[in-house]
PDB file of C-alpha atoms in Angstrom:
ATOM      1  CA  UNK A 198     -15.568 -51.912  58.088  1.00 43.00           C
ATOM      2  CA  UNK A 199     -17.924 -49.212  59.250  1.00 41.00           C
ATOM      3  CA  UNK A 200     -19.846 -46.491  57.840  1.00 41.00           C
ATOM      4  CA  UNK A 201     -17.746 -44.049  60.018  1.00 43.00           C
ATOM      5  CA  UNK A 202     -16.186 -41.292  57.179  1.00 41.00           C
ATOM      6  CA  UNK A 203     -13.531 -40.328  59.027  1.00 42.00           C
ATOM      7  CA  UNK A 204      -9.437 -40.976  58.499  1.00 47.00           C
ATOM      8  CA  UNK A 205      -9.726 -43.923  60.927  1.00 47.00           C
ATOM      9  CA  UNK A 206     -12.500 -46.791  61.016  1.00 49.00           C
ATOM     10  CA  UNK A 207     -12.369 -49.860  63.426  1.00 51.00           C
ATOM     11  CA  UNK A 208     -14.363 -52.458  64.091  1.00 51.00           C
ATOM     12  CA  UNK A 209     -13.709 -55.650  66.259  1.00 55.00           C
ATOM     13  CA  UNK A 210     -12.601 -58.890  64.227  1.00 52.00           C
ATOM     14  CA  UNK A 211     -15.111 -61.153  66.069  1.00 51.00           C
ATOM     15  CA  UNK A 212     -17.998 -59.024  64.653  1.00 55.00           C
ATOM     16  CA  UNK A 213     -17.933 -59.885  61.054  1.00 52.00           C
ATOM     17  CA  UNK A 214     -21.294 -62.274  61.006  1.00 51.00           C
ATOM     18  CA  UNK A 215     -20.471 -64.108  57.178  1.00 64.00           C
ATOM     19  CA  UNK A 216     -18.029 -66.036  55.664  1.00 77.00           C
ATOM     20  CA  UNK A 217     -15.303 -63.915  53.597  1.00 76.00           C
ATOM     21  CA  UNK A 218     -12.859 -64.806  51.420  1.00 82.00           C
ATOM     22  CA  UNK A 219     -10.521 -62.340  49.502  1.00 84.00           C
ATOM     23  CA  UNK A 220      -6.538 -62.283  49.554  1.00 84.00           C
ATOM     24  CA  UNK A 221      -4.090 -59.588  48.703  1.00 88.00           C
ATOM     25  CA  UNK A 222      -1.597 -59.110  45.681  1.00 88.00           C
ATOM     26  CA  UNK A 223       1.915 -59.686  46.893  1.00 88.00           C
ATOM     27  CA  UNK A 224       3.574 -56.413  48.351  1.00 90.00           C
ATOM     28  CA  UNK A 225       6.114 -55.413  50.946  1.00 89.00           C
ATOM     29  CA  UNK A 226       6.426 -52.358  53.357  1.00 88.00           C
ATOM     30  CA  UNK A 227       8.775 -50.263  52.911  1.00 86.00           C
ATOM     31  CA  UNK A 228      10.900 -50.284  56.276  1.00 84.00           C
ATOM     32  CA  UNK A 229      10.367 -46.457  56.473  1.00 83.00           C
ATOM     33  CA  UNK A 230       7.062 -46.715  56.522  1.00 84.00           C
ATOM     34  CA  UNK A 231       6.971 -49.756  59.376  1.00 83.00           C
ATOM     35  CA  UNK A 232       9.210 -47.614  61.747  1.00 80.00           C
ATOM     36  CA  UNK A 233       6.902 -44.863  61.334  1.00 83.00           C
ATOM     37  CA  UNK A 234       4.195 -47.043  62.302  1.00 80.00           C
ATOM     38  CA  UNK A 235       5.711 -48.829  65.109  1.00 76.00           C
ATOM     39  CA  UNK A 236       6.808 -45.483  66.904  1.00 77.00           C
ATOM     40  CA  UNK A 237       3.461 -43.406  66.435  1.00 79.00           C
ATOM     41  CA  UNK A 238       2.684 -46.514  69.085  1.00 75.00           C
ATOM     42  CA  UNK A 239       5.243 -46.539  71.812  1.00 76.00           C
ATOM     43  CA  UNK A 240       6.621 -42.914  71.516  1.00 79.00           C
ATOM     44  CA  UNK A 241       4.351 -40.856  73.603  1.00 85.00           C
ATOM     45  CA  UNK A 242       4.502 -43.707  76.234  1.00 85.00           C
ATOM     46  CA  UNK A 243       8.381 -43.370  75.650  1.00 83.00           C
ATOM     47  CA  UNK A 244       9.094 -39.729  75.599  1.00 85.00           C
ATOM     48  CA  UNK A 245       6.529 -39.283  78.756  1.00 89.00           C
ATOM     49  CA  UNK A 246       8.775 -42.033  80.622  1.00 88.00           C
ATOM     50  CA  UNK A 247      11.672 -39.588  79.382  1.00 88.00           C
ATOM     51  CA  UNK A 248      10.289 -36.233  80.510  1.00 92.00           C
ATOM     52  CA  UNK A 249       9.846 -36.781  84.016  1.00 94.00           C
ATOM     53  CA  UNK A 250      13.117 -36.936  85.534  1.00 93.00           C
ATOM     54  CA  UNK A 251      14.304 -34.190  83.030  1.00 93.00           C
ATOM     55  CA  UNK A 252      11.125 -31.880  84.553  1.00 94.00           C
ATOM     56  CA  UNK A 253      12.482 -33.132  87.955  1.00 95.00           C
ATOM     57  CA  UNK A 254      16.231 -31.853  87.157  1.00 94.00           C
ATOM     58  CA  UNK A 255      14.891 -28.384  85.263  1.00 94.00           C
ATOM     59  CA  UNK A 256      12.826 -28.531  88.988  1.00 95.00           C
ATOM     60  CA  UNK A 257      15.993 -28.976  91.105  1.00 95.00           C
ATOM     61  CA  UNK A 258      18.172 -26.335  89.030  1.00 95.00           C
ATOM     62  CA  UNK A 259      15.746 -23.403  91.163  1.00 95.00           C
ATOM     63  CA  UNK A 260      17.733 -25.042  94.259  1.00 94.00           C
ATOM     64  CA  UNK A 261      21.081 -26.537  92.948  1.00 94.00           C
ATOM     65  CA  UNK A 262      23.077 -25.458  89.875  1.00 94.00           C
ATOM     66  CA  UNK A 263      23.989 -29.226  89.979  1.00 95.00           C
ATOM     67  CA  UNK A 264      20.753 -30.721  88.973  1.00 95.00           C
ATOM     68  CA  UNK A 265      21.056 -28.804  85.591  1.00 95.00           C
ATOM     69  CA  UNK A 266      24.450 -30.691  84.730  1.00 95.00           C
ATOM     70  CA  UNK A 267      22.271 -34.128  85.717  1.00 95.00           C
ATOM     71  CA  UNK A 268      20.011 -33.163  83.388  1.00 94.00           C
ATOM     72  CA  UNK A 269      22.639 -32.456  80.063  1.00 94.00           C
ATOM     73  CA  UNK A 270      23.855 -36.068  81.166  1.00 94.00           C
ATOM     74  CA  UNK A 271      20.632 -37.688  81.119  1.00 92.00           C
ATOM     75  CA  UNK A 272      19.942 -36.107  77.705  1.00 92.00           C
ATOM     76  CA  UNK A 273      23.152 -36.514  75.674  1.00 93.00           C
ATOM     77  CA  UNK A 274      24.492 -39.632  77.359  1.00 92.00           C
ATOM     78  CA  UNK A 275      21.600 -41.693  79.279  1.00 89.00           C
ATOM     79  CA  UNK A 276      18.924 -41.255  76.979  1.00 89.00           C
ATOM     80  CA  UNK A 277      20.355 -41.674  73.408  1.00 92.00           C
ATOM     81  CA  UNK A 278      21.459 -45.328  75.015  1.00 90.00           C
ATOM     82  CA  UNK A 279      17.812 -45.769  75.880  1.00 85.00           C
ATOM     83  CA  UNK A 280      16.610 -45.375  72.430  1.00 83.00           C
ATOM     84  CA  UNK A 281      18.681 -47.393  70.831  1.00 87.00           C
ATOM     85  CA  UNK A 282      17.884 -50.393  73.280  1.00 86.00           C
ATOM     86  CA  UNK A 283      14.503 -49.681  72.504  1.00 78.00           C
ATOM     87  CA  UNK A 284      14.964 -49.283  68.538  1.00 79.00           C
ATOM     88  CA  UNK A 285      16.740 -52.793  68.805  1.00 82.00           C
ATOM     89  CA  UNK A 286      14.497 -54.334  71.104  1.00 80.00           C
ATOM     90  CA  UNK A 287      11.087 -53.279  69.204  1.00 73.00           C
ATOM     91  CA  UNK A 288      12.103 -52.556  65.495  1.00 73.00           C
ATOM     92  CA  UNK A 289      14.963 -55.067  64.569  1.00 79.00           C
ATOM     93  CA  UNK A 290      13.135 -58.655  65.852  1.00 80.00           C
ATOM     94  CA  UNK A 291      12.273 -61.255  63.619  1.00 79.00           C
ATOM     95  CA  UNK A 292       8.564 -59.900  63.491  1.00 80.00           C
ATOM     96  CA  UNK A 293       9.913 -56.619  62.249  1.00 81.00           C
ATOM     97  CA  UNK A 294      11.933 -59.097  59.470  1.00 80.00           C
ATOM     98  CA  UNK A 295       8.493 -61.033  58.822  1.00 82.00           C
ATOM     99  CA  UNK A 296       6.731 -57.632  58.595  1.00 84.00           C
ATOM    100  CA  UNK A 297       8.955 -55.965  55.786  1.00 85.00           C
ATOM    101  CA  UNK A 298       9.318 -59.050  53.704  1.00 86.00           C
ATOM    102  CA  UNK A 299       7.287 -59.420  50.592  1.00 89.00           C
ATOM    103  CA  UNK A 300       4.034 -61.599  51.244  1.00 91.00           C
ATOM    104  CA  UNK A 301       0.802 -61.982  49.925  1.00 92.00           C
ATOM    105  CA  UNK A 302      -1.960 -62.551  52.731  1.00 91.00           C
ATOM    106  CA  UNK A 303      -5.199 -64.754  52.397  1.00 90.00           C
ATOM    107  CA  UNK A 304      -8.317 -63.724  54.742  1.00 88.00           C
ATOM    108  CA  UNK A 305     -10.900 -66.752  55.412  1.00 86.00           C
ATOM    109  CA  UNK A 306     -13.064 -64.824  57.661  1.00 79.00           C
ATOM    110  CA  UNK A 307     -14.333 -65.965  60.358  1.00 82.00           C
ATOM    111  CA  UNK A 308     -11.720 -68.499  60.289  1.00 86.00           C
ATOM    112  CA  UNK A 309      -8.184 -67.579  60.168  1.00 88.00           C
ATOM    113  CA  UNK A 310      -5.939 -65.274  58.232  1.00 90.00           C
ATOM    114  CA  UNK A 311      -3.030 -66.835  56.177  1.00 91.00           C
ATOM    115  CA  UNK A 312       0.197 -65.127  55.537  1.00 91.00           C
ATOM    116  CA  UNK A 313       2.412 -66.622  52.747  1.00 90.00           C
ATOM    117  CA  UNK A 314       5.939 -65.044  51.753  1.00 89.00           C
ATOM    118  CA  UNK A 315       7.525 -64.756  48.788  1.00 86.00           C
ATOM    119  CA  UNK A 316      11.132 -64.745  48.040  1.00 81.00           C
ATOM    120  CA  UNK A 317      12.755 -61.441  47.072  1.00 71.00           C
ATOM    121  CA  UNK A 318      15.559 -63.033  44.754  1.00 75.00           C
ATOM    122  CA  UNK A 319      15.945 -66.174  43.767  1.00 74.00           C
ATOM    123  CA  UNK A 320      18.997 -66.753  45.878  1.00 75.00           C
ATOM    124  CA  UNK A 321      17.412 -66.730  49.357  1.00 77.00           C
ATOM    125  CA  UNK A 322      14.443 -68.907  50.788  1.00 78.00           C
ATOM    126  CA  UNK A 323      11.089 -67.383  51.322  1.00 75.00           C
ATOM    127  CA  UNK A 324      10.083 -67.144  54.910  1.00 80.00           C
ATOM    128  CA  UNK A 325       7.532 -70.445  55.895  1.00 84.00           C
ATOM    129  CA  UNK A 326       4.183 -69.391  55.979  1.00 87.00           C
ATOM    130  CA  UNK A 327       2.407 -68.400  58.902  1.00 88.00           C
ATOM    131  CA  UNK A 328      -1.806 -68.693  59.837  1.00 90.00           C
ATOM    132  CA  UNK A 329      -3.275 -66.338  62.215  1.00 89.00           C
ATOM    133  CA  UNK A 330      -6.667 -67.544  64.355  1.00 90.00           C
ATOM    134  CA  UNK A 331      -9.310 -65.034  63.863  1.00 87.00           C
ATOM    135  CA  UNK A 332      -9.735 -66.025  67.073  1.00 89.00           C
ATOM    136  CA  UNK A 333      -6.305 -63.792  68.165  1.00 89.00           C
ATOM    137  CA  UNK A 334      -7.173 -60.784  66.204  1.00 87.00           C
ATOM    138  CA  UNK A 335      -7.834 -57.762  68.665  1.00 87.00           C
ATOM    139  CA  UNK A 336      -8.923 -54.890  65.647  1.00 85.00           C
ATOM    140  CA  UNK A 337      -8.763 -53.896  62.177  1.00 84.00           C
ATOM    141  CA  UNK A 338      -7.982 -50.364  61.956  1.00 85.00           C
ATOM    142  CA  UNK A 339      -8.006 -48.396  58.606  1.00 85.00           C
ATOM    143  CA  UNK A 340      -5.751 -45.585  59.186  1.00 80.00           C
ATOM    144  CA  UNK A 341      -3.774 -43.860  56.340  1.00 80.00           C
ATOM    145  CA  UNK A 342      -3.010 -45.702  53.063  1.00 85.00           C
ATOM    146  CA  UNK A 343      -2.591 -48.776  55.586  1.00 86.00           C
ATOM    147  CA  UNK A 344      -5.000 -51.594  57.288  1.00 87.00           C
ATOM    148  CA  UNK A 345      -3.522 -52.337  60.939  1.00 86.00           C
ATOM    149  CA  UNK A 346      -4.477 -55.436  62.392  1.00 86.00           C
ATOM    150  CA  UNK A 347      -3.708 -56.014  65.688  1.00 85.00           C
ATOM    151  CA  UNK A 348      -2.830 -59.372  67.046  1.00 86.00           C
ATOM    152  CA  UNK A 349      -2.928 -60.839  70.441  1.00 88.00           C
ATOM    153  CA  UNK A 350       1.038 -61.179  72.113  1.00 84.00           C
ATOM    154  CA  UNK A 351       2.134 -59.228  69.388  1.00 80.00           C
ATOM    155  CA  UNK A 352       3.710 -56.031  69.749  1.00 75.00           C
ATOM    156  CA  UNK A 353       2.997 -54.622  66.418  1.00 77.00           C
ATOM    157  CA  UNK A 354       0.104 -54.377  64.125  1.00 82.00           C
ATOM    158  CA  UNK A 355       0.050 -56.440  60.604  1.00 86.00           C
ATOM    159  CA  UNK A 356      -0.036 -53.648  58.361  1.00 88.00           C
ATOM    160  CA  UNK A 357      -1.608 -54.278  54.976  1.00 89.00           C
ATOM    161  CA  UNK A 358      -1.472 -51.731  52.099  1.00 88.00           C
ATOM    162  CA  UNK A 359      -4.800 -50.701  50.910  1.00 88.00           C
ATOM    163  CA  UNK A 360      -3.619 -50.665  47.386  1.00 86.00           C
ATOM    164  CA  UNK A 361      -2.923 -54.586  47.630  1.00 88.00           C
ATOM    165  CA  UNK A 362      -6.780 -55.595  47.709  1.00 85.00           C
ATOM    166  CA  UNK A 363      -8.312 -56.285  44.403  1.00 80.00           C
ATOM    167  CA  UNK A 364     -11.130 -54.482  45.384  1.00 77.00           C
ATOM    168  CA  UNK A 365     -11.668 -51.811  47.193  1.00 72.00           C
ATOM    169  CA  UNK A 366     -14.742 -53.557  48.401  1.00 74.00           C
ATOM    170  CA  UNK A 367     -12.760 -56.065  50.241  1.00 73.00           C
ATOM    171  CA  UNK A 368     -11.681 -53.728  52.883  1.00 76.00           C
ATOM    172  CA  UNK A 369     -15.244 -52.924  53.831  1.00 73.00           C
ATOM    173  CA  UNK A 370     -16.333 -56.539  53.914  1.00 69.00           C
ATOM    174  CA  UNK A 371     -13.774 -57.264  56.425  1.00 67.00           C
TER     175      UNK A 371
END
């Protein structure tokens, strides 16, 4: 990555000059840990988008008494409806399915990233594997116990444990 000693390093995908191979032991996300991910994104965004008419109402209660009962609406009724749509919209998608299924991923940098799954149980299918153009990748941000690579037209990062790398060597050659 970068020399940069802080919690969080980044650097652009299209930088990395050599060729690279390394690939990850298998390993799944733990869907706790994928929520908390995917809202640290879109919840200040969210809960701005949801403070401004309440500020309006708690503006309009100086001059009506009737703007306060708008308000108690918009929080107990309006907005819990809101965030389920968005939980359902953003969090239970068949990226959120790929994301919290057990894989095993394959960088060939500069090239392309491939993503193969593995079946949980013997029962059920594994998922069909998927490649990703290095070409599409926007960053690679170590933040956490967690590498987050964003991808173009996708709404949330790949998130690859740290622990999963054979060596802790890969991360910084990436």
């Amino acid at each position: 990555m970068t020399d940069d000693t802080s919690e969080t390093a980044s650097i652009k995908p299209a930088e990395v000059s050599a060729s690279f191979h390394t690939s990850t032991d298998t390993f799944r996300i733990a869907p706790s840990a994928y929520l908390k991910i995917g809202t640290e994104k879109s919840l200040p965004f969210i809960l701005g988008c949801l403070a401004i008419p309440l500020t309006g109402c708690l503006i309009g209660t100086v001059f009506d008494i009737r703007w306060a009962f708008v308000g108690v609406i918009l929080a107990t009724l309006v907005y819990p409806a809101v965030i389920a749509y968005v939980y359902y919209t953003r969090l239970l998608t068949p990226e959120a399915h790929r994301a919290v299924s057990p894989k095993k991923i394959e960088f060939h940098a500069p090239d392309r990233i491939d993503i193969v799954y593995v079946t949980a149980d013997e029962e059920s299918e594994p998922i069909s594997s998927e490649t990703i153009r290095w070409q599409t990748l926007e960053s690679a941000i170590v933040s956490g116990n967690h590498m987050l690579i964003s991808i173009k037209n996708c709404r949330n990062p790949l998130v690859v444990p740290l622990a999963s790398f054979h060596r802790a060597d890969d991360v910084d050659n990436l």
